[in-house]
mmCIF file of C-alpha atoms and ligand atoms in Angstrom:
data_model
loop_
_atom_site.group_PDB
_atom_site.id
_atom_site.type_symbol
_atom_site.label_atom_id
_atom_site.label_comp_id
_atom_site.label_asym_id
_atom_site.label_seq_id
_atom_site.Cartn_x
_atom_site.Cartn_y
_atom_site.Cartn_z
ATOM 1 C CA UNK A 1 119.413 12.542 161.256
ATOM 2 C CA UNK A 2 115.741 13.215 161.663
ATOM 3 C CA UNK A 3 112.608 11.270 161.024
ATOM 4 C CA UNK A 4 111.230 11.813 157.556
ATOM 5 C CA UNK A 5 107.758 12.771 158.782
ATOM 6 C CA UNK A 6 109.260 15.368 161.112
ATOM 7 C CA UNK A 7 111.293 16.914 158.305
ATOM 8 C CA UNK A 8 108.195 17.120 156.096
ATOM 9 C CA UNK A 9 106.154 18.662 158.904
ATOM 10 C CA UNK A 10 108.875 21.151 159.738
ATOM 11 C CA UNK A 11 108.889 22.354 156.168
ATOM 12 C CA UNK A 12 105.257 23.367 156.697
ATOM 13 C CA UNK A 13 103.900 20.955 154.099
ATOM 14 C CA UNK A 14 101.617 19.099 156.521
ATOM 15 C CA UNK A 15 101.141 18.126 160.149
ATOM 16 C CA UNK A 16 103.251 15.187 161.295
ATOM 17 C CA UNK A 17 100.258 12.851 161.096
ATOM 18 C CA UNK A 18 99.449 14.037 157.569
ATOM 19 C CA UNK A 19 103.107 13.650 156.653
ATOM 20 C CA UNK A 20 102.916 10.023 157.766
ATOM 21 C CA UNK A 21 99.914 9.549 155.519
ATOM 22 C CA UNK A 22 101.798 11.107 152.606
ATOM 23 C CA UNK A 23 104.648 8.650 153.195
ATOM 24 C CA UNK A 24 102.475 5.539 153.463
ATOM 25 C CA UNK A 25 100.512 6.667 150.400
ATOM 26 C CA UNK A 26 103.764 6.552 148.424
ATOM 27 C CA UNK A 27 103.877 10.257 147.690
ATOM 28 C CA UNK A 28 107.303 10.887 149.216
ATOM 29 C CA UNK A 29 110.738 10.208 147.722
ATOM 30 C CA UNK A 30 114.175 10.471 149.316
ATOM 31 C CA UNK A 31 117.013 10.989 146.843
ATOM 32 C CA UNK A 32 114.654 9.918 144.082
ATOM 33 C CA UNK A 33 113.540 6.671 145.750
ATOM 34 C CA UNK A 34 109.993 6.167 146.951
ATOM 35 C CA UNK A 35 109.777 5.658 150.730
ATOM 36 C CA UNK A 36 106.629 4.155 152.212
ATOM 37 C CA UNK A 37 107.855 3.097 155.662
ATOM 38 C CA UNK A 38 107.637 5.394 158.619
ATOM 39 C CA UNK A 39 110.908 4.623 160.414
ATOM 40 C CA UNK A 40 113.206 6.205 157.827
ATOM 41 C CA UNK A 41 115.620 8.907 158.952
ATOM 42 C CA UNK A 42 117.144 11.555 156.735
ATOM 43 C CA UNK A 43 119.840 14.202 157.021
ATOM 44 C CA UNK A 44 118.083 17.465 156.220
ATOM 45 C CA UNK A 45 120.902 19.207 154.335
ATOM 46 C CA UNK A 46 122.142 16.128 152.474
ATOM 47 C CA UNK A 47 119.069 14.137 151.519
ATOM 48 C CA UNK A 48 116.710 15.375 148.861
ATOM 49 C CA UNK A 49 113.143 14.908 150.023
ATOM 50 C CA UNK A 50 110.273 15.421 147.616
ATOM 51 C CA UNK A 51 106.517 15.294 148.124
ATOM 52 C CA UNK A 52 104.570 14.623 144.935
ATOM 53 C CA UNK A 53 107.768 15.394 143.074
ATOM 54 C CA UNK A 54 108.145 18.825 144.683
ATOM 55 C CA UNK A 55 111.339 19.319 146.714
ATOM 56 C CA UNK A 56 110.959 20.436 150.314
ATOM 57 C CA UNK A 57 112.221 23.892 150.714
ATOM 58 C CA UNK A 58 113.887 23.519 154.034
ATOM 59 C CA UNK A 59 114.560 26.767 155.751
ATOM 60 C CA UNK A 60 116.235 27.244 159.068
ATOM 61 C CA UNK A 61 113.324 27.521 161.538
ATOM 62 C CA UNK A 62 112.729 30.976 163.025
ATOM 63 C CA UNK A 63 110.326 32.081 165.748
ATOM 64 C CA UNK A 64 109.067 35.578 166.483
ATOM 65 C CA UNK A 65 106.751 37.230 168.943
ATOM 66 C CA UNK A 66 104.859 40.263 167.640
ATOM 67 C CA UNK A 67 102.723 42.887 169.363
ATOM 68 C CA UNK A 68 100.125 43.075 166.612
ATOM 69 C CA UNK A 69 98.519 46.490 166.356
ATOM 70 C CA UNK A 70 94.789 46.541 165.728
ATOM 71 C CA UNK A 71 93.870 47.113 162.085
ATOM 72 C CA UNK A 72 96.281 44.452 160.845
ATOM 73 C CA UNK A 73 95.429 41.079 159.318
ATOM 74 C CA UNK A 74 96.791 37.858 160.828
ATOM 75 C CA UNK A 75 97.963 36.380 157.560
ATOM 76 C CA UNK A 76 101.091 36.027 155.466
ATOM 77 C CA UNK A 77 99.438 37.586 152.423
ATOM 78 C CA UNK A 78 96.402 39.642 151.591
ATOM 79 C CA UNK A 79 94.752 40.040 148.192
ATOM 80 C CA UNK A 80 93.578 43.534 149.030
ATOM 81 C CA UNK A 81 97.036 44.776 149.976
ATOM 82 C CA UNK A 82 96.086 45.561 153.563
ATOM 83 C CA UNK A 83 98.620 45.538 156.391
ATOM 84 C CA UNK A 84 99.532 42.033 157.482
ATOM 85 C CA UNK A 85 101.415 40.738 160.514
ATOM 86 C CA UNK A 86 104.440 39.660 158.462
ATOM 87 C CA UNK A 87 104.979 43.313 157.441
ATOM 88 C CA UNK A 88 106.222 43.884 160.986
ATOM 89 C CA UNK A 89 108.994 41.297 161.052
ATOM 90 C CA UNK A 90 112.173 41.691 159.102
ATOM 91 C CA UNK A 91 113.177 38.321 157.740
ATOM 92 C CA UNK A 92 113.769 36.654 154.403
ATOM 93 C CA UNK A 93 112.099 33.471 155.707
ATOM 94 C CA UNK A 94 108.532 32.559 154.773
ATOM 95 C CA UNK A 95 106.930 33.058 158.164
ATOM 96 C CA UNK A 96 103.239 32.978 158.987
ATOM 97 C CA UNK A 97 101.174 33.528 162.130
ATOM 98 C CA UNK A 98 100.429 30.783 164.639
ATOM 99 C CA UNK A 99 96.646 31.030 164.795
ATOM 100 C CA UNK A 100 95.021 34.388 164.413
ATOM 101 C CA UNK A 101 93.880 37.531 166.112
ATOM 102 C CA UNK A 102 90.962 39.438 164.613
ATOM 103 C CA UNK A 103 91.696 42.488 162.487
ATOM 104 C CA UNK A 104 90.514 44.712 165.340
ATOM 105 C CA UNK A 105 92.295 42.810 168.099
ATOM 106 C CA UNK A 106 95.751 43.865 169.199
ATOM 107 C CA UNK A 107 98.290 41.849 171.140
ATOM 108 C CA UNK A 108 100.584 38.917 171.219
ATOM 109 C CA UNK A 109 100.905 36.694 168.189
ATOM 110 C CA UNK A 110 103.648 34.248 167.254
ATOM 111 C CA UNK A 111 105.113 33.912 163.779
ATOM 112 C CA UNK A 112 107.235 31.094 162.464
ATOM 113 C CA UNK A 113 108.202 29.100 159.389
ATOM 114 C CA UNK A 114 108.152 25.866 161.432
ATOM 115 C CA UNK A 115 104.959 24.180 160.317
ATOM 116 C CA UNK A 116 105.120 21.386 162.809
ATOM 117 C CA UNK A 117 105.580 23.772 165.723
ATOM 118 C CA UNK A 118 102.678 25.951 164.531
ATOM 119 C CA UNK A 119 100.397 22.957 163.958
ATOM 120 C CA UNK A 120 101.144 21.584 167.416
ATOM 121 C CA UNK A 121 100.466 24.883 169.188
ATOM 122 C CA UNK A 122 97.189 25.328 167.353
ATOM 123 C CA UNK A 123 95.994 21.802 168.086
ATOM 124 C CA UNK A 124 92.969 22.025 170.428
ATOM 125 C CA UNK A 125 94.335 19.102 172.440
ATOM 126 C CA UNK A 126 97.044 21.238 174.025
ATOM 127 C CA UNK A 127 94.826 24.062 175.242
ATOM 128 C CA UNK A 128 97.474 26.739 175.484
ATOM 129 C CA UNK A 129 96.494 29.432 178.002
ATOM 130 C CA UNK A 130 95.696 32.837 176.514
ATOM 131 C CA UNK A 131 94.979 35.975 178.466
ATOM 132 C CA UNK A 132 92.889 38.818 177.090
ATOM 133 C CA UNK A 133 91.981 42.288 178.293
ATOM 134 C CA UNK A 134 88.618 43.426 176.998
ATOM 135 C CA UNK A 135 86.901 46.748 177.242
ATOM 136 C CA UNK A 136 83.205 45.958 177.200
ATOM 137 C CA UNK A 137 79.968 47.837 176.923
ATOM 138 C CA UNK A 138 78.111 48.080 180.212
ATOM 139 C CA UNK A 139 79.160 46.728 183.568
ATOM 140 C CA UNK A 140 78.756 42.940 183.815
ATOM 141 C CA UNK A 141 77.036 41.575 186.937
ATOM 142 C CA UNK A 142 79.104 39.268 189.083
ATOM 143 C CA UNK A 143 76.731 36.411 188.199
ATOM 144 C CA UNK A 144 77.463 36.848 184.506
ATOM 145 C CA UNK A 145 81.195 36.789 185.137
ATOM 146 C CA UNK A 146 80.706 33.534 187.059
ATOM 147 C CA UNK A 147 78.711 32.080 184.175
ATOM 148 C CA UNK A 148 81.488 33.035 181.818
ATOM 149 C CA UNK A 149 83.962 31.199 184.013
ATOM 150 C CA UNK A 150 81.781 28.097 184.227
ATOM 151 C CA UNK A 151 81.150 27.891 180.473
ATOM 152 C CA UNK A 152 78.767 29.560 178.060
ATOM 153 C CA UNK A 153 76.666 27.915 175.434
ATOM 154 C CA UNK A 154 77.810 29.286 172.085
ATOM 155 C CA UNK A 155 76.606 28.164 168.678
ATOM 156 C CA UNK A 156 79.620 25.835 168.363
ATOM 157 C CA UNK A 157 79.197 24.304 171.812
ATOM 158 C CA UNK A 158 79.815 25.103 175.453
ATOM 159 C CA UNK A 159 83.014 26.938 176.306
ATOM 160 C CA UNK A 160 85.545 25.279 178.611
ATOM 161 C CA UNK A 161 86.088 26.665 182.118
ATOM 162 C CA UNK A 162 87.765 30.074 182.029
ATOM 163 C CA UNK A 163 88.910 32.733 184.451
ATOM 164 C CA UNK A 164 87.414 36.204 184.350
ATOM 165 C CA UNK A 165 87.862 39.264 186.521
ATOM 166 C CA UNK A 166 86.568 42.808 186.333
ATOM 167 C CA UNK A 167 89.626 45.030 186.576
ATOM 168 C CA UNK A 168 87.926 48.424 186.546
ATOM 169 C CA UNK A 169 84.642 50.083 185.728
ATOM 170 C CA UNK A 170 83.671 53.468 184.366
ATOM 171 C CA UNK A 171 80.215 54.252 185.704
ATOM 172 C CA UNK A 172 79.854 57.457 183.729
ATOM 173 C CA UNK A 173 80.712 55.856 180.393
ATOM 174 C CA UNK A 174 79.136 52.543 181.383
ATOM 175 C CA UNK A 175 82.096 50.421 180.360
ATOM 176 C CA UNK A 176 84.257 47.848 182.122
ATOM 177 C CA UNK A 177 87.709 46.404 181.678
ATOM 178 C CA UNK A 178 87.678 42.622 182.078
ATOM 179 C CA UNK A 179 90.565 40.169 182.144
ATOM 180 C CA UNK A 180 89.659 36.823 180.586
ATOM 181 C CA UNK A 181 91.859 33.747 180.532
ATOM 182 C CA UNK A 182 90.827 30.946 178.185
ATOM 183 C CA UNK A 183 92.439 27.778 176.934
ATOM 184 C CA UNK A 184 90.523 27.284 173.739
ATOM 185 C CA UNK A 185 91.079 29.110 170.486
ATOM 186 C CA UNK A 186 87.795 29.127 168.656
ATOM 187 C CA UNK A 187 87.095 31.737 166.059
ATOM 188 C CA UNK A 188 86.215 35.113 167.671
ATOM 189 C CA UNK A 189 85.698 33.278 170.925
ATOM 190 C CA UNK A 190 86.281 36.141 173.339
ATOM 191 C CA UNK A 191 84.005 38.494 171.437
ATOM 192 C CA UNK A 192 81.319 35.810 171.233
ATOM 193 C CA UNK A 193 81.579 35.053 174.954
ATOM 194 C CA UNK A 194 81.046 38.696 175.892
ATOM 195 C CA UNK A 195 78.239 38.993 173.370
ATOM 196 C CA UNK A 196 76.604 35.956 174.961
ATOM 197 C CA UNK A 197 76.453 37.723 178.335
ATOM 198 C CA UNK A 198 75.121 40.909 176.748
ATOM 199 C CA UNK A 199 78.302 42.981 177.053
ATOM 200 C CA UNK A 200 79.846 43.344 173.610
ATOM 201 C CA UNK A 201 83.568 43.973 173.287
ATOM 202 C CA UNK A 202 84.616 47.483 172.339
ATOM 203 C CA UNK A 203 88.357 46.834 172.400
ATOM 204 C CA UNK A 204 90.352 43.638 172.727
ATOM 205 C CA UNK A 205 93.994 42.865 173.409
ATOM 206 C CA UNK A 206 95.787 39.556 173.948
ATOM 207 C CA UNK A 207 98.299 40.096 176.719
ATOM 208 C CA UNK A 208 99.665 36.615 177.186
ATOM 209 C CA UNK A 209 100.160 33.381 175.261
ATOM 210 C CA UNK A 210 101.312 30.531 177.546
ATOM 211 C CA UNK A 211 104.246 32.042 179.478
ATOM 212 C CA UNK A 212 104.927 34.761 176.898
ATOM 213 C CA UNK A 213 103.899 38.366 177.482
ATOM 214 C CA UNK A 214 104.174 41.682 175.668
ATOM 215 C CA UNK A 215 106.710 42.955 178.168
ATOM 216 C CA UNK A 216 108.709 45.921 176.857
ATOM 217 C CA UNK A 217 106.994 45.934 173.489
ATOM 218 C CA UNK A 218 104.879 48.598 171.847
ATOM 219 C CA UNK A 219 102.220 47.932 169.182
ATOM 220 C CA UNK A 220 104.051 46.959 166.005
ATOM 221 C CA UNK A 221 107.119 45.872 167.959
ATOM 222 C CA UNK A 222 108.445 42.352 168.059
ATOM 223 C CA UNK A 223 111.402 40.157 168.878
ATOM 224 C CA UNK A 224 112.759 36.715 168.098
ATOM 225 C CA UNK A 225 111.840 34.100 170.697
ATOM 226 C CA UNK A 226 114.739 32.935 172.807
ATOM 227 C CA UNK A 227 115.688 29.274 172.387
ATOM 228 C CA UNK A 228 114.461 28.443 175.900
ATOM 229 C CA UNK A 229 111.089 30.047 175.105
ATOM 230 C CA UNK A 230 110.729 27.884 172.012
ATOM 231 C CA UNK A 231 111.652 24.879 174.116
ATOM 232 C CA UNK A 232 109.057 25.735 176.778
ATOM 233 C CA UNK A 233 106.363 26.066 174.119
ATOM 234 C CA UNK A 234 107.375 22.771 172.583
ATOM 235 C CA UNK A 235 107.169 21.109 175.975
ATOM 236 C CA UNK A 236 103.581 22.285 176.327
ATOM 237 C CA UNK A 237 102.711 20.320 173.232
ATOM 238 C CA UNK A 238 104.287 17.052 174.314
ATOM 239 C CA UNK A 239 103.743 16.769 178.042
ATOM 240 C CA UNK A 240 100.050 17.588 178.238
ATOM 241 C CA UNK A 241 98.108 15.300 175.910
ATOM 242 C CA UNK A 242 94.552 14.754 177.091
HETATM 243 N N1 LIG B 1 88.930 36.026 170.575
HETATM 244 C C1 LIG B 1 88.371 36.945 169.790
HETATM 245 O O1 LIG B 1 87.167 37.159 169.826
HETATM 246 N N2 LIG B 1 89.157 37.635 168.957
HETATM 247 C C2 LIG B 1 90.494 37.472 168.887
HETATM 248 O O2 LIG B 1 91.161 38.130 168.097
HETATM 249 C C3 LIG B 1 91.056 36.490 169.714
HETATM 250 C C4 LIG B 1 90.253 35.782 170.553
#
């Protein structure tokens, strides 16, 4: 037996909070009967849950880690028929990416059909750690790297403290490889941070998401998450509320 709002969220219809609103607004029925209280529990395979008269399509939840190549869109569909991340995972489930990487960014991205899990991981409150390797134009001064770590003023506000380290420099080509660890997930954040210090990104890769890395994978490769990895990710979204 599971809580009704959890079952709705898991089906990817809405976040758990939104699911609660759907219930209290009288838009949810269980076995044809309207339910407006929040305590109700249901048995996923037995009880027929409908939102606005539409049955929940409850799939078994699946979780994948993909090494997204650059030149691929972080979406479950694309009108222009371009390559999308779901092309790289063989499953009959309706998976979609957890958050996004830019078209030109390569690296680690998670895919799932578990809406609640995806919503929780993307919630800014949980600040999941993400590690990027950027090749940038020019060689950033130490002071600029420090500023980046302390927080930069971007058009959508100051960035939270981060960690940055120059890994190598190429004096002849005037480029540097910088490792950047951030907790936020704003749109194009890494590129905007480097732009803000005057060293635009030439190439970007996400190497780590929480405890997960690209170990043993090549671009385009992926694997299902192990149950303990899913559990660890889940724990990050319940034990660290701010
Ligand atoms: N930051 C960016 O600028 N791009 C990404 O794809 C991810 C983080």
